Coordinates of C-alpha atoms in Angstrom, one line a residue:
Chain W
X1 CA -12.6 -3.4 31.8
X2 CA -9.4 -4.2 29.8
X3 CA -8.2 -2.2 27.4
X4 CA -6.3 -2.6 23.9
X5 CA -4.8 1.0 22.8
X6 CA -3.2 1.5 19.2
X7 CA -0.8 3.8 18.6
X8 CA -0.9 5.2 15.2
X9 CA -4.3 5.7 12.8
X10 CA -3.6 3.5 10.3
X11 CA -4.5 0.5 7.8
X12 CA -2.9 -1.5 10.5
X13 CA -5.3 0.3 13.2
X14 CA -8.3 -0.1 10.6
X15 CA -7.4 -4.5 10.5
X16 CA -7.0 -4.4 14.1
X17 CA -10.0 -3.0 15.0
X18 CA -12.0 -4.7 13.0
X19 CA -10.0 -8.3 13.8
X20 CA -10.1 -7.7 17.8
X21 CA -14.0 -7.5 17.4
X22 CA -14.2 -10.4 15.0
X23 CA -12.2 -12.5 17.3
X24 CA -14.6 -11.8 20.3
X25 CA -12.1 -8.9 22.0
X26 CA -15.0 -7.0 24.4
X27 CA -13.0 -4.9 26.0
X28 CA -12.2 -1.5 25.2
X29 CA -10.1 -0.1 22.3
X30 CA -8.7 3.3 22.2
X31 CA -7.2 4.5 18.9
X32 CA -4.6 7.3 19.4
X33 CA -3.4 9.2 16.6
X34 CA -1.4 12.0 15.5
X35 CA -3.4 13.5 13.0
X36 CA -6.7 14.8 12.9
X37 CA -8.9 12.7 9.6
X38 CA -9.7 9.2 10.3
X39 CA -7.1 6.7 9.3
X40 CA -7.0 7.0 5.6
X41 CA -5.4 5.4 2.5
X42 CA -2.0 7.2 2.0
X43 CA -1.1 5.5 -1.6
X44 CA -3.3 7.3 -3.8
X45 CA -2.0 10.8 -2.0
X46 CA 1.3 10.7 -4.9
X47 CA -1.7 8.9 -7.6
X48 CA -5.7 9.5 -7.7
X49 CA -5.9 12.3 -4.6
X50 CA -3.4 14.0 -6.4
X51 CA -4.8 14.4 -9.5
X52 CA -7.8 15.4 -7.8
X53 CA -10.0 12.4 -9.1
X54 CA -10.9 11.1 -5.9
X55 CA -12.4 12.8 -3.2
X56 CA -11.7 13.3 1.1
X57 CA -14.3 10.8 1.5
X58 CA -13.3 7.8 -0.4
X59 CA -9.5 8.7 1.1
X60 CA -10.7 7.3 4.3
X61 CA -9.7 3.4 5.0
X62 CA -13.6 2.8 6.8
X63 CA -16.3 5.6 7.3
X64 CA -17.0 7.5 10.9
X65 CA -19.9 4.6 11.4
X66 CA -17.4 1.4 11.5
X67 CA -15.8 3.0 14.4
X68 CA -18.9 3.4 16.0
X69 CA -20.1 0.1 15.5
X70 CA -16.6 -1.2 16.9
X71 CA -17.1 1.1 19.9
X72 CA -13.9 2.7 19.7
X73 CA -12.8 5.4 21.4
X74 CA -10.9 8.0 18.9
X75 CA -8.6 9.8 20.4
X76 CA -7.2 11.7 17.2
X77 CA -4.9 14.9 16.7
X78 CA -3.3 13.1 19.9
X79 CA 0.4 12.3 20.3
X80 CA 1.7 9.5 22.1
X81 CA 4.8 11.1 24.3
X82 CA 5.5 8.1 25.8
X83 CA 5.4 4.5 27.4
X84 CA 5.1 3.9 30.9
X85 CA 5.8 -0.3 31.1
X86 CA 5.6 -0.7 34.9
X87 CA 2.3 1.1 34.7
X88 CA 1.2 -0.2 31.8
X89 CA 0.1 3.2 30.3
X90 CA 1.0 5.7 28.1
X91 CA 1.4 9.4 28.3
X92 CA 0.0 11.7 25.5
X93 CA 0.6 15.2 24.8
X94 CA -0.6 17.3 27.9
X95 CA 0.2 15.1 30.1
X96 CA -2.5 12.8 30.5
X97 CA -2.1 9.3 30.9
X98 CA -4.2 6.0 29.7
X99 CA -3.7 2.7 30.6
X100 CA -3.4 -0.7 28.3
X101 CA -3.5 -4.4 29.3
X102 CA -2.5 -4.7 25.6
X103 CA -0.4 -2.2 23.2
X104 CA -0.3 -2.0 19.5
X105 CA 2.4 0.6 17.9
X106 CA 1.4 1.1 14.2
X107 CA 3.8 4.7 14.5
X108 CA 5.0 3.6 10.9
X109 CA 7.4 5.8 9.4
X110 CA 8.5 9.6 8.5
X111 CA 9.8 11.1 5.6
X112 CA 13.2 11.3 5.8
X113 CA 14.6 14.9 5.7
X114 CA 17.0 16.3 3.4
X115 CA 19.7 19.1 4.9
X116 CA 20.3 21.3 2.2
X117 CA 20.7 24.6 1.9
X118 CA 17.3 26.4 0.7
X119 CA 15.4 23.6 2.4
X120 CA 13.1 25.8 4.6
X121 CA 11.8 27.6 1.5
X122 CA 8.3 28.0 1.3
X123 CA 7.9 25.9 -2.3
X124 CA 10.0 22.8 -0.7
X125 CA 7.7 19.8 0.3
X126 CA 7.5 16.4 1.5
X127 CA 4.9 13.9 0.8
X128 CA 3.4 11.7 4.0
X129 CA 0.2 12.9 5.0
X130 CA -2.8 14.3 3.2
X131 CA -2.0 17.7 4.6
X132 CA 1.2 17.5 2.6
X133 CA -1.3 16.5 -0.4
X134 CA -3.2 19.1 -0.4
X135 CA -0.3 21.2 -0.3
X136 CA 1.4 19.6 -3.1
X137 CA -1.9 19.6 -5.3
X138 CA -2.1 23.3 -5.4
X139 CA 1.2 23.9 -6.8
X140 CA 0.5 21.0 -9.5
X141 CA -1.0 23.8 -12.0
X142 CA -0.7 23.5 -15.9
X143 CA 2.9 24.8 -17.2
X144 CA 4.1 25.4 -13.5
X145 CA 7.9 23.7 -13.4
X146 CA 8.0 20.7 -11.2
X147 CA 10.9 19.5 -9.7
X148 CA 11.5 16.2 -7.6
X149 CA 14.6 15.1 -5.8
X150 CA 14.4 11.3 -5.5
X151 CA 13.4 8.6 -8.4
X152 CA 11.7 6.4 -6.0
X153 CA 8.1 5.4 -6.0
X154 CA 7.3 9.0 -4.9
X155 CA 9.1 10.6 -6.8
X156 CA 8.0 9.0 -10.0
X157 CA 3.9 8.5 -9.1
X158 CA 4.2 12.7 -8.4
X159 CA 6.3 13.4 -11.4
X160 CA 3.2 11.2 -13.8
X161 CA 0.6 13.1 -11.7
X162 CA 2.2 16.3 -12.5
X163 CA 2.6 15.8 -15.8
X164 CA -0.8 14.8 -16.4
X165 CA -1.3 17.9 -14.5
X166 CA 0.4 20.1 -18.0
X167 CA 3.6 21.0 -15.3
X168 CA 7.1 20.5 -16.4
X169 CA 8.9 18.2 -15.0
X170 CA 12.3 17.4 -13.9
X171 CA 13.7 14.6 -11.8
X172 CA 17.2 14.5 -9.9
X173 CA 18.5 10.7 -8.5
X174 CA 21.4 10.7 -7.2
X175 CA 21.9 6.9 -8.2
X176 CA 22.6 5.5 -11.6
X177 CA 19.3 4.4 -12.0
X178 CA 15.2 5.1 -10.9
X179 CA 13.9 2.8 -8.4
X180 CA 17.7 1.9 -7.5
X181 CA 16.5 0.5 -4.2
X182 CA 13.6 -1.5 -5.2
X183 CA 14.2 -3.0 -8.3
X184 CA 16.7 -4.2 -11.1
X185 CA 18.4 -2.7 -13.8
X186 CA 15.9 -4.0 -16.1
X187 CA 12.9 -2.8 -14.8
X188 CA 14.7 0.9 -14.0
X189 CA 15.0 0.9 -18.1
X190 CA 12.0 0.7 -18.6
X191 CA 10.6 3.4 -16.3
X192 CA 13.1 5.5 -17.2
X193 CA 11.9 5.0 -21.3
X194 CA 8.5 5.8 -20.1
X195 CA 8.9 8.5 -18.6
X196 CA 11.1 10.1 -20.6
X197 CA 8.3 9.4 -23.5
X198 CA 5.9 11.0 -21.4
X199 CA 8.1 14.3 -21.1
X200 CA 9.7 13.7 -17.6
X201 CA 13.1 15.4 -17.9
X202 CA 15.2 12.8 -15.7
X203 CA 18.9 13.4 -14.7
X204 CA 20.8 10.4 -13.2
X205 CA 24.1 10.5 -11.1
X206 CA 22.7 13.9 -9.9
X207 CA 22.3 16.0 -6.5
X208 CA 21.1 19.1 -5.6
X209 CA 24.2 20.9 -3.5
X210 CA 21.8 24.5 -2.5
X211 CA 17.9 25.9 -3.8
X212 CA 17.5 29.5 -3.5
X213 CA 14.7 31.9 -4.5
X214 CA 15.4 33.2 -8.4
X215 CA 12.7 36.0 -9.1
X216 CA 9.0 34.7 -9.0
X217 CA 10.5 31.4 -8.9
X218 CA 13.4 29.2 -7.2
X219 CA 16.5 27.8 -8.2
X220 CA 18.5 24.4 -7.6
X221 CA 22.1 24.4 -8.0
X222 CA 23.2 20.9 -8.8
X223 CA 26.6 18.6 -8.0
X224 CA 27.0 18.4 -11.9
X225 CA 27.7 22.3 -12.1
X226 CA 24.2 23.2 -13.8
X227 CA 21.1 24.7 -12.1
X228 CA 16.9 23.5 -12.7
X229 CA 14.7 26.7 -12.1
X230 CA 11.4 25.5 -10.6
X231 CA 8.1 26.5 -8.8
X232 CA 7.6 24.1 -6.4
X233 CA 9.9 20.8 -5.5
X234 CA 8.8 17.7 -3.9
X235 CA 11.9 15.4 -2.0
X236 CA 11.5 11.9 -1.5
X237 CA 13.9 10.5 -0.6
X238 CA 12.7 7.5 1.6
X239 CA 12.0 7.6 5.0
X240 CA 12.7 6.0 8.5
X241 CA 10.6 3.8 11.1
X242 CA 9.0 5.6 14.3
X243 CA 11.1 3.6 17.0
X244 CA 11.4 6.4 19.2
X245 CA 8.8 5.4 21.4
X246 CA 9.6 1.8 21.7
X247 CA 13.0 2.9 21.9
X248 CA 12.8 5.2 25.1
X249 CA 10.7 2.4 26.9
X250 CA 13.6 -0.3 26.6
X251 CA 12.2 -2.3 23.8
X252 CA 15.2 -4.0 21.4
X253 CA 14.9 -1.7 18.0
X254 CA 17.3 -2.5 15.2
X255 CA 15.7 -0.6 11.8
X256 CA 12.6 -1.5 13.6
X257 CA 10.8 -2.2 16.1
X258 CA 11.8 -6.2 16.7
X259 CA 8.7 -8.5 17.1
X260 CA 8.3 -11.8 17.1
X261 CA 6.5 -14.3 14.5
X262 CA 2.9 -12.9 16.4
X263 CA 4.3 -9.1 15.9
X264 CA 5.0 -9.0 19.7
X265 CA 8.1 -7.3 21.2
X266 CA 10.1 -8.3 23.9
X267 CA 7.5 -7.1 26.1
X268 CA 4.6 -9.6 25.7
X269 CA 1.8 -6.6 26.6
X270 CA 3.5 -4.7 23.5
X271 CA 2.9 -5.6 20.0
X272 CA 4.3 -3.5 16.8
X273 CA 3.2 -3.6 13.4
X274 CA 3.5 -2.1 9.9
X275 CA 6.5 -0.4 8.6
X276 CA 7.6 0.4 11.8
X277 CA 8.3 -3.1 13.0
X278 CA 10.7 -5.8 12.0
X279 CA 10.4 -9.5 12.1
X280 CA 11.8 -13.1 11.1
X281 CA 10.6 -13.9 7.7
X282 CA 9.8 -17.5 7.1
X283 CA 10.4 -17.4 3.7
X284 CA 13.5 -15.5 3.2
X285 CA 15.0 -16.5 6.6
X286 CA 16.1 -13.2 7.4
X287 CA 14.6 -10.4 9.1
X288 CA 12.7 -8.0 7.0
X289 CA 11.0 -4.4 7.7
X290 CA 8.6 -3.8 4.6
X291 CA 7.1 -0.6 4.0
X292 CA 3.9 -2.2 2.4
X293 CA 0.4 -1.7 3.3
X294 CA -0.8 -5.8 2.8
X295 CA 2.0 -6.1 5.0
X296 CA 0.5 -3.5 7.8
X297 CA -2.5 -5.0 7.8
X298 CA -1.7 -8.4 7.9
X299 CA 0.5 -8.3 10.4
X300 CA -2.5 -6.5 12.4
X301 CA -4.3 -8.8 11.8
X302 CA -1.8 -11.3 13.5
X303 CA -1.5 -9.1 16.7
X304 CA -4.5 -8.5 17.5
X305 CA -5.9 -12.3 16.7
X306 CA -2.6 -13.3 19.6
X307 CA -4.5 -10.6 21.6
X308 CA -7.4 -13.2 21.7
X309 CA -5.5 -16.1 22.1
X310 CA -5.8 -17.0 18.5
X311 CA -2.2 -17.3 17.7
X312 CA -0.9 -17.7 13.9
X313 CA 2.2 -17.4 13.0
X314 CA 2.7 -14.4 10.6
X315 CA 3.7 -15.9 7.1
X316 CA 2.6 -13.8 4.1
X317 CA 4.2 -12.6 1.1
X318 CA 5.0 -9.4 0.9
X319 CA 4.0 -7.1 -1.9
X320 CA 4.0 -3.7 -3.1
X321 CA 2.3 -1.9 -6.4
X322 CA 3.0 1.2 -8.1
X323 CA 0.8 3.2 -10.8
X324 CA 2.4 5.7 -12.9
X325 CA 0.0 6.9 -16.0
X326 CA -1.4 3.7 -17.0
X327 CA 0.9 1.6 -16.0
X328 CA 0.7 -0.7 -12.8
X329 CA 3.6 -2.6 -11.4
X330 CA 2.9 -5.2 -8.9
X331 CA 5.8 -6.8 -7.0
X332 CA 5.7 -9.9 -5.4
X333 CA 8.3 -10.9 -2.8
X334 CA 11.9 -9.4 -2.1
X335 CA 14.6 -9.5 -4.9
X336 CA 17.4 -8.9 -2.6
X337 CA 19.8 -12.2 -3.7
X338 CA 18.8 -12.9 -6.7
X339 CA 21.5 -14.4 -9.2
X340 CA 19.4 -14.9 -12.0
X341 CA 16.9 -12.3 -14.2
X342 CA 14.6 -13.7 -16.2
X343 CA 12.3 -11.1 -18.4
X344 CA 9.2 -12.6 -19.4
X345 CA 7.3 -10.7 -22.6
X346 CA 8.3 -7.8 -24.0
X347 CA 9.1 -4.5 -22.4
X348 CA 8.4 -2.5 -25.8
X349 CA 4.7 -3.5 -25.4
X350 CA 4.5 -1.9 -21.9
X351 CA 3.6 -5.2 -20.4
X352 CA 6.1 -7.8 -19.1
X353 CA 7.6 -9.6 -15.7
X354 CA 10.7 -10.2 -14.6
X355 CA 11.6 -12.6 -12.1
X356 CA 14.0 -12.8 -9.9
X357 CA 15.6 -16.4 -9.5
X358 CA 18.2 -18.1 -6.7
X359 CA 19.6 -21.2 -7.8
X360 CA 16.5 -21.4 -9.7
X361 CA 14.2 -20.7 -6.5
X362 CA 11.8 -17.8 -7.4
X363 CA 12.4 -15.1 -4.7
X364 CA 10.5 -12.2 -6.4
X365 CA 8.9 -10.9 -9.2
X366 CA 7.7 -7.3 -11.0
X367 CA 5.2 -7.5 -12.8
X368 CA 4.1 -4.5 -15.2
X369 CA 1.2 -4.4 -16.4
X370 CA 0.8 -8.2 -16.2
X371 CA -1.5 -9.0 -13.4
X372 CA -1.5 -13.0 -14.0
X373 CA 1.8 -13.0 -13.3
X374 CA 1.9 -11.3 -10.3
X375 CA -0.7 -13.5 -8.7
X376 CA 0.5 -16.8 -9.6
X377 CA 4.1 -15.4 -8.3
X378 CA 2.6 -14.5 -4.9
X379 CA 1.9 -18.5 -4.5
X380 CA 5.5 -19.9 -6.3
X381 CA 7.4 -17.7 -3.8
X382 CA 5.8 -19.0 -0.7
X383 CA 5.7 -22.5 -1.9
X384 CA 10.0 -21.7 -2.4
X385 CA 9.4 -23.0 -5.7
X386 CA 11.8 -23.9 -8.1
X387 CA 11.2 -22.9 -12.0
X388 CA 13.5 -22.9 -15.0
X389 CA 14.0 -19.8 -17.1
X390 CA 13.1 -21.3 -20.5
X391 CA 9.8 -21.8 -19.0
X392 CA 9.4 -18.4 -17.6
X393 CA 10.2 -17.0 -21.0
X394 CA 7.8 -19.0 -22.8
X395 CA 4.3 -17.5 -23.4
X396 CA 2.4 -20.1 -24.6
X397 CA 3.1 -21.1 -21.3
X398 CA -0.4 -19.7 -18.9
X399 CA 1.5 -18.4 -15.4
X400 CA -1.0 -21.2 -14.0
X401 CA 0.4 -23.6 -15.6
X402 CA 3.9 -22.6 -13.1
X403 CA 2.1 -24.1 -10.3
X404 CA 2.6 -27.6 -11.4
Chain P
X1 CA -28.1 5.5 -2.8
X2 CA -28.8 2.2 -4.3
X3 CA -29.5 -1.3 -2.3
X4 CA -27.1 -3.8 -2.9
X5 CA -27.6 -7.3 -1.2
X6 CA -24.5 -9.3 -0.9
X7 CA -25.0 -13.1 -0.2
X8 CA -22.4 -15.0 1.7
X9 CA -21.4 -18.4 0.6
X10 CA -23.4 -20.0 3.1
X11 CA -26.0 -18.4 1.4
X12 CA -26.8 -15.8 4.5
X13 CA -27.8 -12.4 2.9
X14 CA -26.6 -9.0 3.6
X15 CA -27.9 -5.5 2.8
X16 CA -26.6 -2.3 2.3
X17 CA -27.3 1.3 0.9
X18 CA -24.5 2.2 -1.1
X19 CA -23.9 5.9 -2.4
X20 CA -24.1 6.0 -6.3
X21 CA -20.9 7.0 -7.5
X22 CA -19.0 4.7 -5.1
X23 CA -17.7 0.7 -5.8
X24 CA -19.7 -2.2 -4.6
X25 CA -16.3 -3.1 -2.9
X26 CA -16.8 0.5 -0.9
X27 CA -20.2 -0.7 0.0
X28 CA -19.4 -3.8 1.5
X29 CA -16.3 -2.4 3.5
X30 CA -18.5 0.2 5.1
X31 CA -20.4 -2.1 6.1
X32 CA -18.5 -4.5 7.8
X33 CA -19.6 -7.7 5.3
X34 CA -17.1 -10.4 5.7
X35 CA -15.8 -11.7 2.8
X36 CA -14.5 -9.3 0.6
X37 CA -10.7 -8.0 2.2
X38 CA -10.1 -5.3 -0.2
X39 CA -6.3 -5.4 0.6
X40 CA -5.3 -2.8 -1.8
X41 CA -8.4 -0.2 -1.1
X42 CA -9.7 -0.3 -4.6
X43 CA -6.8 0.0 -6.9
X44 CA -7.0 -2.9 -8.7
X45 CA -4.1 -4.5 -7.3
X46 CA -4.7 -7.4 -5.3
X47 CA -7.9 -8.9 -6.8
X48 CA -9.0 -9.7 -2.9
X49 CA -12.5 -8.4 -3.6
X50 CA -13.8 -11.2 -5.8
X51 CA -17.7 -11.6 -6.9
X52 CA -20.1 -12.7 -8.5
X53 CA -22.5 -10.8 -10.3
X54 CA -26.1 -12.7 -9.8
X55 CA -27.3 -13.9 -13.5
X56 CA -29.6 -10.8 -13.2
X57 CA -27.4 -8.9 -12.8
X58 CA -25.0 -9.2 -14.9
X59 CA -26.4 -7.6 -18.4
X60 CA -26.5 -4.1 -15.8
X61 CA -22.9 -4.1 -15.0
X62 CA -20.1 -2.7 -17.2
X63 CA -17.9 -5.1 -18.6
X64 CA -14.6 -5.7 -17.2
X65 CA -11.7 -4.2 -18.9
X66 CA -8.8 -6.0 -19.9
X67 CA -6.6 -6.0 -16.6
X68 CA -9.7 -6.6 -14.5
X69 CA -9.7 -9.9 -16.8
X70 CA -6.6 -11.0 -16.5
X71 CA -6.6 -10.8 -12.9
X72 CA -9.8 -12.4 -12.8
X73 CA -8.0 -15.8 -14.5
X74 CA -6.1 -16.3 -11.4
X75 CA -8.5 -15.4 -8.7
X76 CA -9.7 -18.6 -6.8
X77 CA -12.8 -20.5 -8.7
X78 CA -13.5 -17.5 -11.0
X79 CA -16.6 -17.8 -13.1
X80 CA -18.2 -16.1 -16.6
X81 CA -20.0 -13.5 -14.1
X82 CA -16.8 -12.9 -11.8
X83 CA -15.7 -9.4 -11.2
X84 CA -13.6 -7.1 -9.1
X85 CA -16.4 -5.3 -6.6
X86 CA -13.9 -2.8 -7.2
X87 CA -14.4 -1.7 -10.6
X88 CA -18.2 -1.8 -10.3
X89 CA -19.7 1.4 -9.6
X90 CA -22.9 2.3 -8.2
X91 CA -25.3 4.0 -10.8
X92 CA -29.1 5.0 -10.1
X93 CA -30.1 1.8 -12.0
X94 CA -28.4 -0.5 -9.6
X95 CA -31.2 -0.1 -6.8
X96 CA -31.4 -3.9 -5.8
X97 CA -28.0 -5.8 -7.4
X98 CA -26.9 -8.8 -6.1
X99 CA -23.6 -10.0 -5.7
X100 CA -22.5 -13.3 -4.3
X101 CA -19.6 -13.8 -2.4
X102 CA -16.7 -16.7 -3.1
X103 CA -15.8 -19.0 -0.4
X104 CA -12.8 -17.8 -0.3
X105 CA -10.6 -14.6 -2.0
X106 CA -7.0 -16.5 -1.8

């Protein structure tokens, strides 16, 4: 019998599951995995999970009877050590070996680790996995001092679920602004407003040289001279694709795994997908890794429908969302370009958009708080339409009524 | 648990027990009904589990707040009984709700 086997219990290992049995795949499919759970949602880990309003079971992406009914054989707490091409099979930990006719790598990414002095303490943590979660969420106790190293998404969705947890919190960035990498100065402003309102002591422009243990507590020593006692610190700093794999067997990695417009590498038995992979996008023209989950599982999706002869071309905007206290952000498409800024509504009300233009094409937008927005701007950036800014700005203008 | 049918737009019917407590979205991922994608998992971000509440229904069901509305303006065909499957949760009184299904979430 032929065999698909996925490496890495994901959202992109949920879609491609279900789409290989969808499409008519009756072979077998083996789901390999590193952790133990099944394949569970990782965005409300720094949000909902956190905060402990949501429970194990509604972490998890399908329950234990979809895999059943998929007859799939779970092969979890299991690492792939490596990928045997003349073979076709891989070896897992132990030694043992299974074979493919087809490969998926969903290995995604890891958190991306921080040398500093004082970073083997037992209060220092990272945020990935639900282990990590539940790690974090004991030390999230009313008037405990918080402090995070990195104003990214992480950073800031931990530092609103501590806060609404009664901790103290402080935030280091390194950068000039929150969010540096994934968004413009204007919409940094505004986060940085917000959270300030909401008690989040943020310092910009500043690093943390050493973190030692200070009585009951610990102690960072920052680059600007001064020093942020604290009880527990989270670092997140970003993090970087698992190519390793893909890498040792030969396959061309470049910030990715490279795949083609069907997420297959240069080995036509090998797909990769998710934020591990790296491919042509149709509409920017350039080649993109996302770290995105509608991204993951659409480009599942793709694979494993090219599995079955079904080929589509992958072509789908990406987008990301935030939530921090009550406030979502929704980004459409990638900013990266831009030479114009248009801010639509009013960032004093909590709820505006801001898109990004070039020459007048809209290649992105953010979108806080203002859903309508962000939906119609998923369909004018694949269309590459064109809009001018006075019309953006203008309210009594429904998004809808963009779409010409 | 509370019976929820869910009826595809070719008008097939599907039926599942769903845990009280949990989203009619939950319900129908769980058990494989095609139709609803759920990109997001539930967080109200990507409005790709789009229903209809049947008529019956609909005086039952909470009312949407006001993001749930304004995403419910752009979904495709939306109607005065549309909602987000998943912002509707499962109480004891739901044994039996219908939802229909759009022919399409994009």
């Amino acid at each position: 019998m032929k065999s698909v086997v996925i490496i890495g219990a994901s959202h992109a290992a949920v879609d491609a599951i279900s789409t290989l049995r969808k499409k008519g795949w009756s072979g077998k499919v083996v789901l390999v995995g590193d952790e133990v759970p099944l394949p569970y949602h990782r965005p409300p880990l720094s949000k909902a999970y956190l905060q402990d309003q949501i429970s194990e079971e509604k972490l998890l992406i399908r329950n234990e009877q979809f895999y059943q009914d998929s007859d799939v054989t779970l092969m979890l707490g299991r690492r792939a050590e490596s990928i045997n091409r003349e073979t076709h099979s891989i070896t897992l930990d132990g030694g043992e070996t299974l074979a493919y006719d087809k490969l998926i790598l969903a290995t995604g990414t890891r958190t991306r680790y921080f040398p500093i002095k004082g970073g083997d303490l037992p209060s220092v943590h990272y945020l990935r996995t639900k282990a990590d979660a539940d790690r974090i969420k004991t030390q999230l106790v009313s008037g405990k001092k918080i402090l995070l190293i990195g104003a990214g998404y992480i950073g800031l969705e931990i530092a609103a679920s501590a806060v609404k947890s009664g901790c103290e919190v402080v935030v280091v960035e390194l950068a000039d602004r929150v969010l540096a990498r994934v968004t413009s100065p204007e919409v940094s402003s505004f986060y940085q407003r917000f959270h300030a309102e909401q008690g989040v002591d943020i310092r910009l422009n500043t690093g943390v040289q050493s973190m030692e243990v200070a009585g009951a507590a610990y102690r960072a020593t920052l680059n600007t001279g001064g020093t942020v006692d604290f009880d527990a610190v989270v670092i997140g700093i970003g993090v970087v694709p698992n190519v390793e794999l893909a890498e040792d067997a030969g396959l061309s990695c470049d910030n990715g795994i490279l795949v083609n417009e069907f997420g297959a590498t240069d080995d036509e038995d090998i797909y990769a997908v998710g934020d591990c992979s790296r491919y042509h996008s149709l509409i920017y023209d350039r080649k993109i890794r996302l770290e995105s989950i509608p991204n993951a599982s659409g480009q599942a999706r793709t694979a494993a429908a090219a599995i079955c002869a079904d080929e589509i071309a992958y072509n789908e905007v990406p987008w990301f969302w935030s939530d921090q206290y009550d406030i979502k952000l929704q980004t459409a498409g990638l900013f990266e370009g831009y030479d114009e800024v248009v801010v639509r509504g009013n960032p004093s009300e909590n709820k505006f958009s801001v898109f990004y233009l070039k020459a007048g094409r809209v290649l992105a937008v953010d979108a806080i708080n203002s859903p309508m927005e962000f939906m119609i701007a998923k369909k004018l950036i694949l269309a590459k339409a064109v809009l001018e800014a006075y019309v953006i700005r203008d309210m009594s203008i429904k998004p809808k009524d963009f779409l010409g | 648990m509370a019976l929820v049918f869910y009826v595809a737009f070719d008008g097939s019917q599907h039926e599942a027990d769903v845990p009280v407590g949990s989203s009619v979205m939950d319900g129908a991922v769980n058990n494989g009904i095609d139709g609803i994608l759920a990109e997001c998992g539930g967080a109200m971000s990507c409005a790709t589990c789009h229903v209809y509440i049947d008529d019956a229904w609909v005086s039952k069901v909470s009312a949407p707040t006001e993001m749930e509305q304004e995403m419910l303006e752009v979904v495709s065909n939306p109607k005065e009984n549309s909602r987000l499957s998943c912002q509707v949760t499962i109480t004891t009184e739901m044994e039996g709700l219908k939802v229909h299904l759009p022919e399409s979430q994009f």
